Short mmCIF file of C-alpha atoms in Angstrom, two decimals:
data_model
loop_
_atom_site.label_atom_id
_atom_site.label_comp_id
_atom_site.label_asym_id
_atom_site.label_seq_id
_atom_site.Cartn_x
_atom_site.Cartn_y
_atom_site.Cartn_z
CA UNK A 118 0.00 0.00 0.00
CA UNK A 119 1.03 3.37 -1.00
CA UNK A 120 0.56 6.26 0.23
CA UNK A 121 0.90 10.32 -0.35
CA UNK A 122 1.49 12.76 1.53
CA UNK A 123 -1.03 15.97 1.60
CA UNK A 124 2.41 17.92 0.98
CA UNK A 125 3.07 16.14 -2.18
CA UNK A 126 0.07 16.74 -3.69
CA UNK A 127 -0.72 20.95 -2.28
CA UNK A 128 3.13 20.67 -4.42
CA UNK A 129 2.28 18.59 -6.92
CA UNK A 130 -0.94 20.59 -7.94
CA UNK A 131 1.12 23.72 -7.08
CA UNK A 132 3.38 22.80 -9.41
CA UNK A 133 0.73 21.92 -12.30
CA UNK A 134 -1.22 24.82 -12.04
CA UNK A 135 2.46 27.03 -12.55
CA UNK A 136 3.25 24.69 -15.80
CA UNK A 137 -0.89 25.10 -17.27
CA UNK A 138 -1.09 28.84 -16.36
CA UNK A 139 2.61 29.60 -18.02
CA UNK A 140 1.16 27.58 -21.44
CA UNK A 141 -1.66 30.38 -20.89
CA UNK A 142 -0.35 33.31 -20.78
CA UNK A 143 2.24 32.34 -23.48
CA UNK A 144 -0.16 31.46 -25.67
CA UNK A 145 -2.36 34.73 -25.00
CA UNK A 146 0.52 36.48 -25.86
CA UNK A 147 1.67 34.77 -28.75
CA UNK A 148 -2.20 35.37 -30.17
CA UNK A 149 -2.18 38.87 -28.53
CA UNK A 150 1.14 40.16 -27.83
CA UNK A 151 -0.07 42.29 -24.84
CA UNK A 152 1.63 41.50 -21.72
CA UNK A 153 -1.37 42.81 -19.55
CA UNK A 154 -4.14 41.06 -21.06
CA UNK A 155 -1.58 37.30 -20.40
CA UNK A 156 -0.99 37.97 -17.61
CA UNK A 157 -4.67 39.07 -16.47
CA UNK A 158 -5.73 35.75 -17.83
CA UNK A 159 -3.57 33.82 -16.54
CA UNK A 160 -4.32 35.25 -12.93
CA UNK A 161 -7.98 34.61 -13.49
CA UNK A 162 -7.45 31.41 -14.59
CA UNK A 163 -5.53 30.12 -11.86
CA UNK A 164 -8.50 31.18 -9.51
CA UNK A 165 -11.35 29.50 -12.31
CA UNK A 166 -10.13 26.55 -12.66
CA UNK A 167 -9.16 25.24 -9.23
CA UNK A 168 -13.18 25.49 -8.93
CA UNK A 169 -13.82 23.81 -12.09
CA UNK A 170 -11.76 21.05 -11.37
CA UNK A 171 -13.37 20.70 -7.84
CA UNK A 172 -16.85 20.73 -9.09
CA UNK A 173 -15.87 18.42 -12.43
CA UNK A 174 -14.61 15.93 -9.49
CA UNK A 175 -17.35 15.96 -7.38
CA UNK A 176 -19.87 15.46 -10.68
CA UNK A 177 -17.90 12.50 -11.60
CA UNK A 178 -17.70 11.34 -8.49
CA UNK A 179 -21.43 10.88 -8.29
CA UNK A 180 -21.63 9.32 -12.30
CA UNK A 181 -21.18 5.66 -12.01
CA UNK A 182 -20.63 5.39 -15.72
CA UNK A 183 -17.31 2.76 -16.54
CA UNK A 184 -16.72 2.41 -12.89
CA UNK A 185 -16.66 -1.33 -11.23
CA UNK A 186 -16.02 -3.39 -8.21
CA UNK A 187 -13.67 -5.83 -9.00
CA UNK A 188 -14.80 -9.03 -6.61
CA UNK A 189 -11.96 -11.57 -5.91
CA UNK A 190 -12.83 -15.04 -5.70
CA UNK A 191 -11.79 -18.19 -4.47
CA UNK A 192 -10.14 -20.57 -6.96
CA UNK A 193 -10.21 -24.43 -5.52
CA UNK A 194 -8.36 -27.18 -7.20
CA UNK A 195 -8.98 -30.27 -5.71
CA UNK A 196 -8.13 -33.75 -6.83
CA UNK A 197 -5.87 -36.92 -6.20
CA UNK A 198 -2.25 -37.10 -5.93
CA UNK A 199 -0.82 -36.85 -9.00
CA UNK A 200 -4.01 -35.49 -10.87
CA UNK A 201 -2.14 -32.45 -12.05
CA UNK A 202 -4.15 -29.84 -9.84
CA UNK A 203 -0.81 -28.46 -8.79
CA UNK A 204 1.01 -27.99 -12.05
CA UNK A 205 -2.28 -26.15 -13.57
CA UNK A 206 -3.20 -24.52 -10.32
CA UNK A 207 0.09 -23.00 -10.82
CA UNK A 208 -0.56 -21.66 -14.58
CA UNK A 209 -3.52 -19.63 -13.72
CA UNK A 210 -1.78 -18.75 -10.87
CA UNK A 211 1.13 -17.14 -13.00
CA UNK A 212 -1.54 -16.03 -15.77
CA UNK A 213 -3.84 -13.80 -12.92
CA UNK A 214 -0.68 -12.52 -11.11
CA UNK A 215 0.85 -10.96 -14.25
CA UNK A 216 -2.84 -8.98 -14.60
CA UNK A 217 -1.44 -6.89 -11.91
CA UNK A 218 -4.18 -8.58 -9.65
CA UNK A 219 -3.39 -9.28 -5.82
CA UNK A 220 -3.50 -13.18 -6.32
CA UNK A 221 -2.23 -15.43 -2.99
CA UNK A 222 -1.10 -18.90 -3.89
CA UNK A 223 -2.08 -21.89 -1.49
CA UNK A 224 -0.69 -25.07 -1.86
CA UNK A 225 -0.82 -27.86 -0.04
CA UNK A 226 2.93 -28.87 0.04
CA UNK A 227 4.24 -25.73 1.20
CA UNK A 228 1.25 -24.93 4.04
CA UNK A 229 2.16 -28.45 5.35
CA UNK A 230 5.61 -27.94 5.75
CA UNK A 231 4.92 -25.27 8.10
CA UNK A 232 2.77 -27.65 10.16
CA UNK A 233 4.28 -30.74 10.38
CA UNK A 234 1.85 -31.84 12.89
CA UNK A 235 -0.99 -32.11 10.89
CA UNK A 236 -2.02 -36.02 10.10
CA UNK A 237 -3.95 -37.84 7.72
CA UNK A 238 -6.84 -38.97 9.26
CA UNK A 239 -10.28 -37.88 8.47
CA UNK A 240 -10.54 -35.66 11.49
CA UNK A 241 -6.90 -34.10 10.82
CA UNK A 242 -7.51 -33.42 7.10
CA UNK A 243 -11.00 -31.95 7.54
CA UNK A 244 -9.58 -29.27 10.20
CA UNK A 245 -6.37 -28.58 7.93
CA UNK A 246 -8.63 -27.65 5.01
CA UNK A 247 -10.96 -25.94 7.10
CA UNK A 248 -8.41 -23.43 8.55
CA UNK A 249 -6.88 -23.10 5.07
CA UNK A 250 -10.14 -22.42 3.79
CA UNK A 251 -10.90 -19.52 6.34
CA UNK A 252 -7.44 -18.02 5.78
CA UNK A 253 -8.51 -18.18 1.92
CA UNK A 254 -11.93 -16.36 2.64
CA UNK A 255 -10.10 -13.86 4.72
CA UNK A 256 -7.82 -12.89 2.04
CA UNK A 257 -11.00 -12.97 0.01
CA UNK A 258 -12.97 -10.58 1.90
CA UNK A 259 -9.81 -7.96 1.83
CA UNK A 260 -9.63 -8.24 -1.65
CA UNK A 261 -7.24 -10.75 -2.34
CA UNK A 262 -7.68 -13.49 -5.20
CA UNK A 263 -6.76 -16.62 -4.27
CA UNK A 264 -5.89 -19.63 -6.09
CA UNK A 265 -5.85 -22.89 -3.59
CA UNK A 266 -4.43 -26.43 -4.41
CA UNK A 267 -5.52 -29.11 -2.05
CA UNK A 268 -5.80 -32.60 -2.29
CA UNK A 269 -8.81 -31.97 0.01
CA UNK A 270 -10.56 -35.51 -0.32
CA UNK A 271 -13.68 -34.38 1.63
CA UNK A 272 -17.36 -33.11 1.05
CA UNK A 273 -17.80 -31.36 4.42
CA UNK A 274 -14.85 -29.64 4.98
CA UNK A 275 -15.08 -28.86 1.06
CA UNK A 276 -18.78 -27.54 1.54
CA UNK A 277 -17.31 -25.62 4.84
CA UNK A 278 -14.87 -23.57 2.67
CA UNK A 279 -17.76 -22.66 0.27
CA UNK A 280 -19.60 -21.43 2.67
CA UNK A 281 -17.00 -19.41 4.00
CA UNK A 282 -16.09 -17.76 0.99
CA UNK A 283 -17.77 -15.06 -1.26
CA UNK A 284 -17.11 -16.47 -4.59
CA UNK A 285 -16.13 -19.97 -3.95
CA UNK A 286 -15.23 -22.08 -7.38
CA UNK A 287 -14.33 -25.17 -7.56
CA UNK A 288 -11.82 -26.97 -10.04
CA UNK A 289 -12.18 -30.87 -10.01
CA UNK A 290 -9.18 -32.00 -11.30
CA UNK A 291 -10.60 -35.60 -11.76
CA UNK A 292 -7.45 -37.19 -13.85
CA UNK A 293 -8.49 -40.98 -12.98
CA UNK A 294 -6.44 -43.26 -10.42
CA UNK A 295 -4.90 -45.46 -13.04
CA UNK A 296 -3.27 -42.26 -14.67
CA UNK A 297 -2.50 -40.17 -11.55
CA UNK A 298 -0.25 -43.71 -10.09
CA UNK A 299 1.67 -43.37 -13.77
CA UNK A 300 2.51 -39.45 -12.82
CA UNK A 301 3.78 -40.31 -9.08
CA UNK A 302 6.03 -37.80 -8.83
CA UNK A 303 5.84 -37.75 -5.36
CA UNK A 304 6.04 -41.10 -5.39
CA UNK A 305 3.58 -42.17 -2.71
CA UNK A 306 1.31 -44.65 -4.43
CA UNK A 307 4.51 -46.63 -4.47
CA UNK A 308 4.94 -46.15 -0.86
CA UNK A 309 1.94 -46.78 -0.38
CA UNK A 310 1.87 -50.02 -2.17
CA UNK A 311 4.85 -51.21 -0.10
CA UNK A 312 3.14 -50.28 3.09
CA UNK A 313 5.32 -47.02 3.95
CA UNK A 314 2.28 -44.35 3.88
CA UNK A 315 -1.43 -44.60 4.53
CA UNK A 316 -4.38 -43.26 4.59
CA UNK A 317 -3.62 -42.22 0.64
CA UNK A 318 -7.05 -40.77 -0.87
CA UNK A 319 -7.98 -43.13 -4.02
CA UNK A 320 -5.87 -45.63 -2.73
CA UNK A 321 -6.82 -46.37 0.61
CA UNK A 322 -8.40 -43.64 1.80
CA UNK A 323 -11.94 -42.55 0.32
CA UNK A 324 -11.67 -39.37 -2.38
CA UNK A 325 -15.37 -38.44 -2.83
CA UNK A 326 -15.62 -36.38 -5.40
CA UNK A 327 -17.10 -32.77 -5.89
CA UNK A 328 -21.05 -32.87 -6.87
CA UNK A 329 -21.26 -29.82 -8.49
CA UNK A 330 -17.88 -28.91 -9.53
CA UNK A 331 -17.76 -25.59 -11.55
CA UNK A 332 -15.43 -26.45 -14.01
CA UNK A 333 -13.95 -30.92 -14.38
CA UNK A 334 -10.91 -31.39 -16.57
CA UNK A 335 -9.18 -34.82 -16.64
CA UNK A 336 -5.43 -34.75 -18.18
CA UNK A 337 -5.98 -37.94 -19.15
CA UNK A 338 -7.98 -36.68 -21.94
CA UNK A 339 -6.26 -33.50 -22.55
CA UNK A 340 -3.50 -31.65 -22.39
CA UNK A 341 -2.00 -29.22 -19.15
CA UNK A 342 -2.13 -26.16 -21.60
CA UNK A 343 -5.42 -27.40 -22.86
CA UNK A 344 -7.30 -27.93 -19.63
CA UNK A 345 -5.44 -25.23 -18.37
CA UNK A 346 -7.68 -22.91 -21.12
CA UNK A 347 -10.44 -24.54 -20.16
CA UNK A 348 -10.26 -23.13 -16.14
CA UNK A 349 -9.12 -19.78 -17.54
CA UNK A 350 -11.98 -19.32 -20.03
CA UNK A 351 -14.45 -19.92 -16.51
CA UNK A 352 -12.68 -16.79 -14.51
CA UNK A 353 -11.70 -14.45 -17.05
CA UNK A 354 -15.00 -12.58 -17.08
CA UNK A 355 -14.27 -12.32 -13.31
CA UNK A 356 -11.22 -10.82 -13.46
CA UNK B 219 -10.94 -3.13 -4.90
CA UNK B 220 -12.36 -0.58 -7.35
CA UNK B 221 -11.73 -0.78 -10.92
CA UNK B 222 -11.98 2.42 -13.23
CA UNK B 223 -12.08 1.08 -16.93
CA UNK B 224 -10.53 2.87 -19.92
CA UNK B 225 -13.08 4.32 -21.34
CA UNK B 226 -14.47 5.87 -18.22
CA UNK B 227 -11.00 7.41 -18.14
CA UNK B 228 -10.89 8.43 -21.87
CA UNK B 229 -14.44 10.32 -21.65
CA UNK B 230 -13.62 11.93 -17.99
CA UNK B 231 -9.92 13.37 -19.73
CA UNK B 232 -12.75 14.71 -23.08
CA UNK B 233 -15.08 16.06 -20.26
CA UNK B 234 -12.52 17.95 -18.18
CA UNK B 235 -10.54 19.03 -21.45
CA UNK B 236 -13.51 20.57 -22.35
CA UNK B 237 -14.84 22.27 -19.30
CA UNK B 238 -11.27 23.31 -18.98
CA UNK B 239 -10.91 25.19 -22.38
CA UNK B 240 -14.18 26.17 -22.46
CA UNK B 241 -12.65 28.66 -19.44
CA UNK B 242 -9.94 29.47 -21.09
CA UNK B 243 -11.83 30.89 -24.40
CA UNK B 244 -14.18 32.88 -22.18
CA UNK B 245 -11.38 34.61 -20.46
CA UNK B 246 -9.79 35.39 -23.87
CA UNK B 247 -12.99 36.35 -24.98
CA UNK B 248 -13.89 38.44 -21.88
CA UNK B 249 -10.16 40.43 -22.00
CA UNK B 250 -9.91 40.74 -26.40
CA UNK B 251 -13.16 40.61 -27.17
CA UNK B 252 -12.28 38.75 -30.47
CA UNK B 253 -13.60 35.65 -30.92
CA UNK B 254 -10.74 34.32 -33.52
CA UNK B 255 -7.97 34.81 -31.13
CA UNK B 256 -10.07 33.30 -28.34
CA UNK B 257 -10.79 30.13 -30.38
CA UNK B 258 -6.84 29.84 -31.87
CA UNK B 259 -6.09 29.74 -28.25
CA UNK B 260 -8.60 27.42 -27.01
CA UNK B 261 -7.30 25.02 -29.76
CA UNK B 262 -3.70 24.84 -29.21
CA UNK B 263 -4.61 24.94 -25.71
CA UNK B 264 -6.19 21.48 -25.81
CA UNK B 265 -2.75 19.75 -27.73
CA UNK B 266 -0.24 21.92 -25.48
CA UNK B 267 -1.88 21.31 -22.08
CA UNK B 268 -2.09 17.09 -22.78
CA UNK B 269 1.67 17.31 -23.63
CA UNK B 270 2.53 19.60 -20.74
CA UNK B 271 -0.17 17.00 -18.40
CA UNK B 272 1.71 14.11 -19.62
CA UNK B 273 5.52 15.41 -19.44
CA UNK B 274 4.42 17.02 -15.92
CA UNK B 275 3.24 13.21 -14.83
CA UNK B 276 6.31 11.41 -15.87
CA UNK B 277 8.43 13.81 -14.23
CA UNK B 278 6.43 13.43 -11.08
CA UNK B 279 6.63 9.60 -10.99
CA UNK B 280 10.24 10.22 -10.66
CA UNK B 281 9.93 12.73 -7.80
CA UNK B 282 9.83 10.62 -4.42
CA UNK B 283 9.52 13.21 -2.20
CA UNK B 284 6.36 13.22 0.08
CA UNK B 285 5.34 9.44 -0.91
CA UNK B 286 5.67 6.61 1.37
CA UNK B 287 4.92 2.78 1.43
CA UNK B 288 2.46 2.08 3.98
CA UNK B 289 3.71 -1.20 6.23
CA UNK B 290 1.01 -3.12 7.47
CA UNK B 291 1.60 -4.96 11.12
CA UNK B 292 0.11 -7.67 13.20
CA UNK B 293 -0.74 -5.99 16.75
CA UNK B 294 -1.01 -9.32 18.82
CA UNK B 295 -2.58 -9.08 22.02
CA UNK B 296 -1.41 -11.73 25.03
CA UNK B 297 -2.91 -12.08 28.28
CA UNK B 298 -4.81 -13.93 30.93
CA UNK B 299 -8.65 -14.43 30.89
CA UNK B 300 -10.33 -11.74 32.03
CA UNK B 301 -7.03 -9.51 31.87
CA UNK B 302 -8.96 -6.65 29.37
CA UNK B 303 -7.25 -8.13 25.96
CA UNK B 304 -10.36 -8.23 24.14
CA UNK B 305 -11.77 -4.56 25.26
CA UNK B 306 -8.33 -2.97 24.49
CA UNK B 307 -7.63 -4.16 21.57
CA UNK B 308 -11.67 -3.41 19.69
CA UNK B 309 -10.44 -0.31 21.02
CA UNK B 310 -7.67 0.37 19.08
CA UNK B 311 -9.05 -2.07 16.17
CA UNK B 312 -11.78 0.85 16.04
CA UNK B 313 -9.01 3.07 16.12
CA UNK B 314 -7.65 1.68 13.59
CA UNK B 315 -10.07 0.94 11.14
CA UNK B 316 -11.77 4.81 11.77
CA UNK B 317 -8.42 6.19 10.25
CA UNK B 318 -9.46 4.37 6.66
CA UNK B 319 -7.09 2.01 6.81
CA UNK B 320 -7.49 -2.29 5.58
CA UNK B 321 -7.68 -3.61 8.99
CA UNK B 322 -8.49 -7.45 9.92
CA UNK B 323 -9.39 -8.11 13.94
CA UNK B 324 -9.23 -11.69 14.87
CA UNK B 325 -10.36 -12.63 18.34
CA UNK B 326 -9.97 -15.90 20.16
CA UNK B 327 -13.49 -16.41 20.88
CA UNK B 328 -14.94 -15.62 17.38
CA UNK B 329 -12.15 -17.95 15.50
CA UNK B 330 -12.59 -20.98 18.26
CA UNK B 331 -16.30 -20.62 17.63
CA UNK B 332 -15.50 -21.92 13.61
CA UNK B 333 -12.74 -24.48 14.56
CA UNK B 334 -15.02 -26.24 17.83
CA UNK B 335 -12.83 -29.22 17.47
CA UNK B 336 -9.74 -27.35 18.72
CA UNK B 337 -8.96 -28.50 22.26
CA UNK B 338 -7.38 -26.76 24.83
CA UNK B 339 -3.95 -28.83 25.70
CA UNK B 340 -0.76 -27.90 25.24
CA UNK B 341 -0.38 -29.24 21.32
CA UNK B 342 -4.02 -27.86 20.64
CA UNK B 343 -3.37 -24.29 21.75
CA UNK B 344 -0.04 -24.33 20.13
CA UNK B 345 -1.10 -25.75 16.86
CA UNK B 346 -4.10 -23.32 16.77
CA UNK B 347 -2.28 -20.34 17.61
CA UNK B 348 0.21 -21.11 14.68
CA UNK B 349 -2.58 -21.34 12.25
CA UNK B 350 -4.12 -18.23 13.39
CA UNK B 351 -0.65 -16.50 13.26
CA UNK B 352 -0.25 -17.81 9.72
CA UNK B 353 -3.60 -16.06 9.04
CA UNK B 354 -2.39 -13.25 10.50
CA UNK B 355 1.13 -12.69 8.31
CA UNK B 356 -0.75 -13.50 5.38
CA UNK B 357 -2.96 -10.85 5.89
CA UNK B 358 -0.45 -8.24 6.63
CA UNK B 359 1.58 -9.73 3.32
CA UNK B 360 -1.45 -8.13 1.34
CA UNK B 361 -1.12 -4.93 2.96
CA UNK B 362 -4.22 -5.42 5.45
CA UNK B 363 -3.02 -4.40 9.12
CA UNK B 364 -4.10 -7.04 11.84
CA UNK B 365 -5.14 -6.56 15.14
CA UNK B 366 -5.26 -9.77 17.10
CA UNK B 367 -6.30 -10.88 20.31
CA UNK B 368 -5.74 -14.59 22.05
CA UNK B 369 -4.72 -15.74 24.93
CA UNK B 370 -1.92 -17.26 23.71
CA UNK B 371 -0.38 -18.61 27.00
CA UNK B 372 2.60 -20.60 25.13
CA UNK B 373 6.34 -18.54 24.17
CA UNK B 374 6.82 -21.29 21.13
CA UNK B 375 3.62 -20.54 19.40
CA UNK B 376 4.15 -17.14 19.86
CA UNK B 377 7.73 -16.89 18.87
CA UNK B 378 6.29 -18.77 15.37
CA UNK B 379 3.83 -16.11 14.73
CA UNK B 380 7.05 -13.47 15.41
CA UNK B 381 8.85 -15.13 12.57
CA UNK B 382 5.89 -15.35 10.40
CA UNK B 383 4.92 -11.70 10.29
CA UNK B 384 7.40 -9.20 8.88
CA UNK B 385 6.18 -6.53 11.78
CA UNK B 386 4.80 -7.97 14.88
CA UNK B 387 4.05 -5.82 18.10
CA UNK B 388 3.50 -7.87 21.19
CA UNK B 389 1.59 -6.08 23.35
CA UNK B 390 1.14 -7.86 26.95
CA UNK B 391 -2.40 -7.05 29.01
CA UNK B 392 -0.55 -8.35 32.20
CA UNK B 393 -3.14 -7.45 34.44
CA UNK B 394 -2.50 -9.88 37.37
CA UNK B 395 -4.03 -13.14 38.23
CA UNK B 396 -6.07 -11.84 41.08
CA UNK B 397 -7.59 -8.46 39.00
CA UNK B 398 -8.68 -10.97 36.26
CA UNK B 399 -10.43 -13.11 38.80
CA UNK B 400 -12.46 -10.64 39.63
CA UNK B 401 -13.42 -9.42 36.67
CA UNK B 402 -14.24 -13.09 34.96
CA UNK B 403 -16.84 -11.86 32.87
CA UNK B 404 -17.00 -15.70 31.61
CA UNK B 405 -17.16 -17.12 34.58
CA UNK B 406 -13.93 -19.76 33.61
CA UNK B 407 -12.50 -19.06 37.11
CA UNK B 408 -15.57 -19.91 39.33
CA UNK B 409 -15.88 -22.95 36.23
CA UNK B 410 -12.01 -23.83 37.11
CA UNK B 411 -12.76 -24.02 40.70
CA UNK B 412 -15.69 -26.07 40.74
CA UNK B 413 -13.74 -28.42 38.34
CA UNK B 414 -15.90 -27.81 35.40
CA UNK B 415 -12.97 -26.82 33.24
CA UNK B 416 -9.62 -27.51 32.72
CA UNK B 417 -6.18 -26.36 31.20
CA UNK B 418 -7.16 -22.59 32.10
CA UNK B 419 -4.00 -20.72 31.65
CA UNK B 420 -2.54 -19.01 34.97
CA UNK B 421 -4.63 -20.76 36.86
CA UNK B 422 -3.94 -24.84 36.41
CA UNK B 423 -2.11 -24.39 33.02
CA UNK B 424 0.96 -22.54 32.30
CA UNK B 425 1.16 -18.97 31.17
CA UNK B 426 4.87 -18.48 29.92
CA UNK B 427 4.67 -14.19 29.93
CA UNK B 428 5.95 -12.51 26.93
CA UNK B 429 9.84 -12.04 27.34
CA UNK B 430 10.08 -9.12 25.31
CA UNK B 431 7.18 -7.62 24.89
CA UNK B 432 6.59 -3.99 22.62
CA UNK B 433 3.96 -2.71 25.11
CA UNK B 434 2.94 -3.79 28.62
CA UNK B 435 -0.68 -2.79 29.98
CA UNK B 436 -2.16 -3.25 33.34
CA UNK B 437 -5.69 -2.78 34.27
CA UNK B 438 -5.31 -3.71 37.78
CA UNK B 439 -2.73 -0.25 37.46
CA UNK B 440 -4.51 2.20 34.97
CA UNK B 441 -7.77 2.62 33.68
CA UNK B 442 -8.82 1.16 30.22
CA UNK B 443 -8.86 4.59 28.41
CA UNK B 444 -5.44 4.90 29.45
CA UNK B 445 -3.86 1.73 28.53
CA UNK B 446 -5.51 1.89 25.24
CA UNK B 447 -3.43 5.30 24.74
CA UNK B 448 -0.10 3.57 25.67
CA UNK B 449 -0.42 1.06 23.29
CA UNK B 450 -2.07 3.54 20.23
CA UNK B 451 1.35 5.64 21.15
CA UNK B 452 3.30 2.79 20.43
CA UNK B 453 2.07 2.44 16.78
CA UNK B 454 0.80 5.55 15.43
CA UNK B 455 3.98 6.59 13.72
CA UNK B 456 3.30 2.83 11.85
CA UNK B 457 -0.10 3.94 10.60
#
């Protein structure tokens, strides 16, 4: 946030009004070539327009014409491990920020590692994506897009961020099982098959999936840049 | 977030342009009485003064003087049950938010009330706090100023939230165990005693005290008008 002083602008307008008079008078005395008549203009002037430009300001102010509330929203990918929900949550990311919007990025990996404590039980999952879900609809209500990538397996705690937000939509990335265990970057299906991790939605945890998503792409049966589009043509009326 | 678009910008520069010359050709008029001169000048008035505008603008945004960033903080409130936390700090939340400036309060009681799950032991308040505090930076990241007021009985927790923020002013209601007794306007004292409750900080649960803390307040000591001034003393020069 940015802020100016009341000196810079009584300066700054100072300043203005010295530069607009002196094209003035200059060019009354160009036209006219009488020094008194410039200069009696340019006196007057100074005086006129300060109240024109008040009054113009305060008439505009009141005209609503071209002028518009820009409404942040909330932008949930959820989806299995290895679905993909990061690497496009991450595009439109990029592609709001560089509107010059104030965009927040939430992502499940990195608001972990900040609390390690959280587990992976049903209880512990649901209360992690609830508190992420308030801090998103706190950002929201100050203005602040965000874009959120959670595995976030769960209807109710799902449901409970919705509610909490203004503009709540939700991205199903619903890339099937079968392709999200060929991904595995993080490789935890194959811990998982070898017993290392549990509790691993789709595998061995439930995933149950959105009812109403606002937008379903599946990069199983199209491509990041492709599905990526297909999110971006949803929120770029909103933007 | 408010959103001019172009074209409101476009017509309001046509509108004031003309308002503006309009002015000018009456004073020309009004000092010559010719009509010819007073339109030559009205016309090369409209091309000089956008040039002069725009060169004047340019040369501006290079002229730092009188303009500041604006740092948000997180004012985090610590203190005993009953110790005056939550009155002083709607205080200067009002205080706050009455100057026109993005402010966020967070209170103990309203968050909890969301997040009923959260226990009160050791590892509950802790991880809770942390969350909160999490809130909180991200928050002030966007530029929105937080005020914040929890118990907060744990250094650890607190310490996190220190790190988290980029400003963060402790301010300690250390009213003493006795003064917040009596005042217990939630009865968790006369609860404690009878055994209804447990883990109350201070009383059968620890409360580590701030070790350096930006502001210290005591209502068993001064009045509530007057610690609220110590503490808005403390940050004006921030707002």
């Amino acid at each position: 946030m940015f802020r100016e002083s009341k000196l810079r602008s009584i300066v700054k307008t100072i300043s203005w009004r010295f530069w607009a008079t002196l094209t003035t008078i200059s060019l009354v005395l160009l036209f006219t070539g009488q020094t008194a008549i410039a200069l009696s203009i340019g006196g007057l002037e100074v005086i006129l327009k300060m109240i024109v430009y008040f009054v113009h300001e305060r008439a505009w102010d009141r005209f609503k014409f071209g002028r518009h509330e820009v409404k942040p929203f909330v932008l949930w990918f959820t989806g299995l491990s290895g679905s993909g929900k990061n690497e496009l949550s991450q595009k439109i990311y990029d592609r709001i920020s560089h509107n010059g919007i104030k965009v927040e990025y939430l992502n499940g990996h990195t608001v972990r590692k900040l609390f390690t404590e959280t587990g992976f039980s049903r209880e512990e999952v649901n209360s992690h994506i609830r508190r992420v879900g308030y801090l998103a609809s706190q950002l929201e209500k100050h203005g602040i897009f965000v874009v959120a990538s959670f595995l976030s397996p769960y209807r109710d705690s799902r449901e409970f961020v919705r509610k909490q937000c203004g503009k709540f939509i939700e991205v199903h990335v619903a890339s099937p099982l079968e392709y999200c265990r060929t991904r595995d970057k993080e490789a935890l299906y194959r811990r998982a098959e070898k017993g290392e991790i549990r509790n691993l939605a789709g595998y061995d945890a439930p995933y149950e999936e959105p009812q109403n998503p606002d937008v379903v792409v599946d990069l199983s049966a199209s491509g990041v840049e492709e599905a990526a589009e297909t999110i971006f043509q949803e929120i770029k009326n909103l933007l």
